[in-house]
XYZ file of C-alpha atoms in Angstrom:
481
model
C 120.959 99.460 111.226
C 120.719 101.275 107.912
C 122.056 99.557 105.096
C 125.338 101.183 103.933
C 124.742 103.795 100.954
C 127.489 101.720 99.020
C 125.186 98.532 99.035
C 122.478 100.528 97.522
C 124.896 102.049 95.122
C 126.087 98.524 94.214
C 122.422 97.580 93.461
C 122.702 100.392 90.796
C 125.864 99.711 89.023
C 124.365 98.116 86.105
C 121.211 99.977 85.878
C 122.555 103.524 85.013
C 124.940 102.305 82.323
C 122.506 100.229 80.897
C 119.699 103.000 81.032
C 122.273 105.355 79.250
C 122.949 102.876 76.340
C 119.724 101.525 75.704
C 117.111 104.294 76.497
C 119.773 107.005 75.675
C 120.666 105.196 72.617
C 116.900 104.935 71.418
C 116.331 108.608 72.093
C 119.698 109.523 70.333
C 118.347 107.677 67.077
C 114.895 109.119 67.464
C 115.914 112.908 67.989
C 118.908 112.605 65.339
C 116.582 110.940 62.707
C 114.009 113.942 63.282
C 116.848 116.515 63.233
C 118.126 114.891 59.826
C 114.754 115.168 58.216
C 114.022 111.770 58.317
C 110.664 111.829 59.919
C 108.750 109.775 57.253
C 110.718 106.716 58.687
C 110.727 107.812 62.352
C 106.871 107.605 61.983
C 107.202 103.729 61.224
C 110.500 102.372 63.062
C 109.668 104.343 66.468
C 107.174 102.026 67.633
C 108.813 98.768 66.721
C 112.245 99.841 68.036
C 110.665 101.076 71.315
C 109.461 97.776 71.670
C 112.656 95.711 70.590
C 114.291 97.896 73.221
C 111.665 97.266 76.021
C 111.828 93.369 75.486
C 115.832 93.488 76.052
C 115.094 95.532 79.065
C 112.182 93.801 80.358
C 114.026 90.424 80.309
C 117.465 91.573 81.449
C 117.064 95.135 83.103
C 113.835 95.369 84.974
C 114.533 99.034 86.380
C 116.010 100.145 83.013
C 112.995 98.960 81.535
C 110.818 101.261 83.616
C 113.013 103.992 82.818
C 112.190 103.291 79.021
C 108.634 103.157 79.827
C 108.271 106.352 81.696
C 110.619 108.437 79.040
C 107.974 106.947 76.560
C 105.001 108.512 78.327
C 106.735 111.579 78.692
C 108.259 112.087 75.280
C 106.102 110.207 72.843
C 103.488 112.967 71.801
C 106.372 115.518 71.596
C 107.624 113.153 68.766
C 104.653 112.517 67.131
C 104.146 116.450 66.724
C 107.315 116.906 65.312
C 106.817 113.835 62.719
C 103.622 115.127 61.803
C 104.663 118.786 61.437
C 107.484 117.805 58.967
C 105.957 114.719 57.026
C 102.161 115.653 57.277
C 99.523 115.113 59.502
C 98.061 111.593 60.450
C 94.779 111.308 62.604
C 95.866 108.005 63.878
C 99.727 108.032 64.469
C 101.669 104.593 64.721
C 103.971 106.584 67.059
C 101.269 107.277 70.052
C 101.131 103.306 70.165
C 104.696 102.807 71.669
C 103.881 103.528 75.403
C 101.074 101.022 74.966
C 102.903 98.202 73.288
C 106.151 98.278 75.647
C 103.526 98.322 78.587
C 101.887 94.953 77.038
C 104.939 93.366 77.880
C 104.171 93.458 81.680
C 100.958 91.135 80.901
C 103.841 88.294 81.471
C 104.139 89.460 85.332
C 100.430 88.958 85.482
C 100.067 85.578 83.604
C 103.130 84.646 85.597
C 101.907 85.273 89.255
C 98.003 85.130 88.429
C 97.374 82.773 91.077
C 98.967 84.846 93.641
C 96.551 87.525 93.124
C 94.464 85.711 95.674
C 96.938 86.964 98.262
C 95.545 89.564 100.973
C 97.641 92.533 99.546
C 97.057 92.091 95.911
C 93.385 90.638 96.017
C 91.916 94.295 95.389
C 92.951 94.114 91.745
C 90.757 90.922 91.486
C 87.395 92.975 91.300
C 88.768 95.649 89.359
C 90.044 93.349 86.624
C 86.651 91.807 86.466
C 85.015 94.865 86.325
C 87.101 95.650 83.291
C 86.649 92.156 81.528
C 82.833 92.713 81.882
C 82.828 96.095 80.505
C 84.779 95.283 77.366
C 82.570 93.129 75.779
C 79.697 95.539 76.014
C 81.930 98.284 74.719
C 82.583 96.195 71.782
C 78.831 95.696 71.272
C 78.192 99.667 71.798
C 81.012 101.244 70.113
C 82.656 98.682 68.027
C 85.562 96.336 68.259
C 88.342 98.939 67.251
C 87.235 101.501 69.668
C 86.543 99.114 72.734
C 90.049 97.645 72.169
C 91.874 100.798 71.906
C 90.359 102.095 75.070
C 90.741 99.002 77.031
C 94.524 99.536 76.650
C 93.744 102.943 78.534
C 91.816 101.040 81.280
C 93.752 97.590 81.500
C 97.343 98.640 81.087
C 97.825 101.207 84.006
C 96.415 98.569 86.232
C 98.590 95.833 85.140
C 101.640 98.000 85.746
C 100.632 98.389 89.217
C 100.472 94.525 89.503
C 103.854 94.237 87.719
C 105.544 96.704 90.369
C 103.997 95.206 93.269
C 105.045 91.434 92.188
C 108.771 93.262 91.362
C 109.345 93.833 95.161
C 112.576 91.832 95.308
C 113.948 94.551 93.008
C 112.103 97.418 94.879
C 115.704 99.249 95.732
C 116.307 99.501 92.172
C 113.069 100.481 90.777
C 112.432 102.901 93.221
C 115.826 104.770 92.900
C 115.102 104.578 88.687
C 111.757 105.849 89.164
C 112.887 108.672 91.302
C 115.756 109.653 89.276
C 113.645 109.322 86.141
C 111.094 111.871 87.554
C 113.364 114.116 88.911
C 115.288 114.390 85.590
C 111.726 114.687 83.502
C 110.526 117.692 86.001
C 113.583 119.339 84.854
C 113.483 118.676 80.778
C 109.670 118.669 80.797
C 109.332 121.707 83.161
C 112.048 123.462 80.730
C 110.506 122.718 77.541
C 106.988 124.168 78.997
C 108.304 127.561 79.874
C 110.123 127.891 76.793
C 106.876 126.922 74.960
C 104.930 129.732 76.999
C 107.436 132.438 75.491
C 108.715 130.912 72.211
C 105.697 128.148 70.680
C 107.670 125.943 68.702
C 106.262 125.683 65.043
C 105.325 121.976 65.737
C 103.249 122.785 68.726
C 101.345 125.459 66.816
C 100.737 123.465 64.153
C 99.413 120.687 66.299
C 97.131 123.087 68.129
C 95.520 124.464 65.050
C 95.036 121.040 63.359
C 92.993 119.860 66.542
C 91.596 123.115 67.299
C 91.487 122.544 70.922
C 89.966 126.090 72.087
C 90.345 125.144 75.838
C 94.024 125.660 75.749
C 94.345 128.963 74.122
C 95.693 130.333 70.998
C 98.528 129.052 69.177
C 100.707 132.170 69.898
C 103.431 133.022 72.403
C 101.768 133.622 75.875
C 98.490 133.094 74.771
C 98.605 129.383 75.274
C 98.010 126.915 78.064
C 101.265 125.097 77.997
C 100.966 121.300 77.269
C 105.020 120.749 77.198
C 105.733 117.724 75.657
C 102.441 115.959 76.188
C 99.047 116.634 74.210
C 97.327 118.569 76.636
C 97.795 120.588 79.962
C 95.916 118.001 81.921
C 98.507 115.177 81.758
C 101.405 117.445 81.664
C 100.210 119.482 85.074
C 99.832 116.192 86.519
C 102.922 114.702 85.604
C 104.702 117.871 86.877
C 102.664 117.776 90.201
C 103.705 114.112 90.783
C 107.620 115.089 90.108
C 107.392 117.899 92.536
C 106.268 115.614 95.115
C 108.931 113.446 94.352
C 111.317 116.265 94.665
C 110.457 117.500 98.085
C 110.668 113.925 99.300
C 114.330 113.437 97.734
C 117.664 114.455 98.826
C 120.315 116.127 97.143
C 120.887 119.258 95.029
C 119.603 118.065 91.958
C 115.648 118.071 93.403
C 115.701 121.625 93.991
C 117.006 122.234 90.348
C 114.460 120.130 88.829
C 111.795 121.639 91.048
C 112.310 125.485 90.098
C 111.115 124.816 86.155
C 108.621 122.271 87.418
C 106.756 124.702 89.805
C 106.567 127.462 87.019
C 105.604 125.124 84.602
C 102.758 123.691 86.893
C 101.442 127.117 87.382
C 101.562 128.098 83.864
C 99.487 125.067 82.702
C 96.475 126.726 84.616
C 95.263 123.290 85.353
C 93.276 124.043 88.769
C 92.685 120.333 89.265
C 96.526 119.590 89.441
C 97.048 122.357 91.803
C 94.536 120.975 94.141
C 95.841 117.613 93.914
C 99.341 118.733 94.447
C 98.319 120.495 97.411
C 96.463 117.638 98.770
C 99.299 115.447 98.080
C 101.579 117.901 99.960
C 99.357 117.775 103.224
C 99.326 114.053 102.979
C 102.656 113.894 103.141
C 103.289 116.194 105.989
C 100.449 114.435 107.946
C 102.347 110.900 107.553
C 105.855 112.315 108.706
C 107.251 112.609 111.965
C 108.036 116.199 113.408
C 111.607 116.095 112.205
C 110.699 115.156 108.724
C 107.889 117.681 108.586
C 110.423 120.634 109.461
C 112.668 119.186 106.680
C 109.821 118.927 104.118
C 108.380 122.583 105.033
C 111.749 123.757 104.568
C 112.249 121.890 101.093
C 108.890 123.203 99.997
C 110.051 127.022 100.867
C 113.195 126.625 99.454
C 111.771 125.230 96.222
C 109.628 128.221 96.115
C 112.404 130.747 96.632
C 114.510 129.270 93.657
C 111.367 129.717 91.467
C 110.641 133.301 92.437
C 112.658 134.656 89.455
C 110.633 133.156 87.010
C 107.293 133.456 88.727
C 108.211 137.475 89.219
C 108.443 137.878 85.191
C 105.291 140.017 84.248
C 103.680 137.701 81.716
C 104.144 134.541 83.864
C 102.652 136.433 87.022
C 99.815 137.916 85.384
C 98.871 134.717 83.675
C 98.913 132.769 86.872
C 97.615 135.573 88.939
C 94.206 135.745 86.780
C 93.975 131.982 86.797
C 94.188 131.791 90.571
C 91.694 134.496 91.173
C 89.291 132.709 89.296
C 89.112 130.072 92.143
C 87.610 132.274 94.578
C 84.757 134.102 95.350
C 82.510 135.601 92.699
C 85.059 135.490 90.169
C 84.616 131.626 90.590
C 81.210 131.777 89.996
C 81.372 133.571 86.799
C 84.380 131.370 85.638
C 82.732 129.864 82.287
C 84.602 126.637 83.056
C 82.876 126.410 86.530
C 79.721 126.986 84.582
C 80.050 124.485 82.250
C 81.230 121.809 84.544
C 77.953 122.598 86.782
C 75.738 122.120 83.533
C 77.513 118.984 82.896
C 76.987 117.536 86.251
C 73.145 118.316 86.209
C 72.685 116.924 82.581
C 75.020 114.026 82.540
C 74.303 112.328 85.725
C 70.773 110.731 84.649
C 73.118 109.168 82.019
C 75.706 107.569 83.647
C 73.134 106.280 86.339
C 70.596 105.034 84.173
C 72.258 101.951 82.500
C 73.082 99.087 84.804
C 75.359 97.308 82.383
C 77.087 100.740 81.305
C 78.073 101.901 77.736
C 81.187 99.579 77.903
C 84.911 100.379 77.196
C 85.260 102.655 74.505
C 82.211 104.721 74.826
C 84.345 107.927 76.252
C 87.497 109.663 75.554
C 89.535 109.558 72.652
C 88.523 106.181 71.645
C 85.133 107.933 70.241
C 87.178 109.323 67.485
C 87.616 105.817 66.138
C 83.869 105.392 65.373
C 83.287 109.288 64.742
C 85.702 109.870 61.770
C 88.356 111.178 63.633
C 86.062 113.755 65.412
C 85.620 113.602 69.153
C 82.144 112.076 70.042
C 79.384 112.791 72.280
C 81.105 111.439 75.432
C 84.583 112.386 74.417
C 85.165 114.512 77.060
C 83.435 113.404 80.463
C 84.146 116.150 83.283
C 83.985 113.577 86.186
C 85.885 110.512 86.925
C 82.905 109.678 89.367
C 80.403 109.608 86.804
C 82.621 108.062 84.056
C 83.125 105.105 85.843
C 79.551 104.080 85.929
C 78.627 105.317 82.797
C 81.434 102.947 81.416
C 81.256 100.093 83.598
C 77.756 100.167 84.761
C 76.334 99.390 88.466
C 77.889 96.126 89.209
C 81.130 96.887 87.614
C 81.044 100.375 89.243
C 80.903 98.709 92.404
C 83.215 96.503 91.445
C 86.069 98.751 90.297
C 85.505 101.266 92.941
C 85.499 99.026 95.930
C 89.070 97.351 94.589
C 90.181 101.092 94.270
C 88.914 101.851 97.889
C 90.498 98.586 99.320
C 93.955 99.366 97.774
C 93.754 102.946 99.293
C 92.952 101.820 102.478
C 95.699 99.416 102.442
C 98.136 102.323 102.222
C 96.924 103.496 105.692
C 97.916 100.003 107.218
C 101.498 99.243 106.391
C 103.287 98.183 109.074
C 107.144 97.416 107.632
C 107.554 100.593 105.417
C 106.469 103.281 107.581
C 109.976 104.462 107.813
C 110.342 104.455 103.993
C 110.238 108.105 102.878
C 109.312 106.964 99.154
C 106.448 105.161 100.369
C 105.092 108.355 101.943
C 105.719 109.953 98.691
C 104.252 107.289 96.711
C 100.916 107.246 98.457
C 100.933 110.722 98.577
C 101.087 110.780 94.714
C 98.234 108.148 94.462
C 95.928 109.795 96.934
C 96.785 113.457 94.956
C 95.631 111.599 91.919
C 92.762 110.199 93.440
C 91.094 113.409 94.864
C 91.256 115.006 91.231
C 88.463 111.956 90.243
C 85.641 114.631 90.950
C 86.911 116.549 87.627
C 88.173 113.762 85.269
C 88.905 110.237 85.266
C 92.201 110.055 86.405
C 92.838 106.384 87.003
C 93.188 105.782 83.185
C 95.726 106.290 80.462
C 99.151 108.139 81.422
C 97.766 109.771 84.512
C 96.455 106.307 85.304
C 99.686 104.737 84.941
C 101.117 107.240 87.725
C 98.227 106.225 89.985
C 98.633 102.380 89.527
C 102.543 102.326 89.680
C 102.678 104.326 92.666
C 100.146 101.961 94.691
C 102.031 98.921 93.300
C 105.221 100.672 94.940
C 103.374 101.066 98.403
C 102.581 97.187 98.119
C 106.371 96.305 96.835
C 107.862 98.245 99.674
C 106.005 96.634 102.202
C 106.715 93.144 100.941
C 110.634 94.277 100.480
C 110.624 95.450 104.128
C 108.587 92.707 105.573
C 111.429 90.103 104.017
C 114.370 92.251 105.003
C 112.958 92.361 108.567
C 112.833 88.268 108.388
C 116.231 88.137 107.217
C 118.007 90.653 109.057
C 115.775 91.942 111.998
C 118.113 94.774 112.685
C 117.237 96.527 109.383
C 114.878 99.258 109.046
C 113.467 101.542 106.181
C 115.590 104.536 105.047
């Protein structure tokens, strides 16, 4: 027997007003201060205020805490760009620490339930944590304390978020609904901003492109930029939209389709082919895991979403930009594509470096962390075009085996769920996680913001199984919705 909708609404009766009051209030203060020209103050109060709000929500309102954290990941780079544009560029902005310090609160959950990591469904996290713990001191020796510590946040915190959600299974319904609504709203907000960015590049976005000199995302001019929305680069932006679209297709009601239209167009305008491949893989996984009636509804939802997006996709500037990028993925044009050539060259030259050091280079040897030890400029291994090679390069042979074996066990577990098979959100969550994982051949998808999405939806898969198993014991007639 399906629980009445009223019961679900009752579970959410506090979450929505609390989210509006605390999360909405936080963003109202931030945006109003920026609009009033008080950006110098915003630079210093943004992260402390985000942390204070996070503490209150973490202690009393777990679903609203998750809403707060997701929006910090979605919008913090945008706030940083506006502040830097109005108050002067800073290479290392304290604003960017906000989602990290708020995420640190979830360590409380790990400490609280540490002995329970030995449980069968949670044990795969153990070799992952061990691998990262081994790589951190190696990173401190090779890269230095500051780069290693900063990068440790990118590696550890997403994993901790997955553990936190898994152990929060008693609040599964509230966390699920809060996350679904946040990503639906995020798809609309970030999608619309990205389309606006393509046609009318904001001065703070153009300023940021000029300062960071990231030539791979085009020129700082309208219709000549690979859009990055409110994030710092097209990759994370495109993956957020891809995740949101999978959630859109698995959700019910009118809002998903309204959110899906700008998200589809913005995803295509990001020109991130890896995210396109990941979304397609996630969609196929969703279809494969559904029964015939749900498959028909999903296919209808896909077609309806595409139809609603057609008016925007038919705009000449959008159509030309997207078509050119799609053509570069096939035939001779794919082989002549400079990005393809650069990636092949990288594989040929980097594979020996990745596999030649048994203990690895340690955390802090790759990514943005290299800026800390290189006077604000990206280091030699700042960009690693393969997640599969970055893992052994950073973690070494033993660490890489432990880390990847833990990931493999978690993914394998998603195919062995018993109690939560009928829960549509679980199908979406597992499809999201696997759609991100297939992109590891292109770049490391398990760290930073993108990693947060992978590990959190793995956590949702575990939490759902525990939730429905407990429900079946207390009420045998209750089945997943």
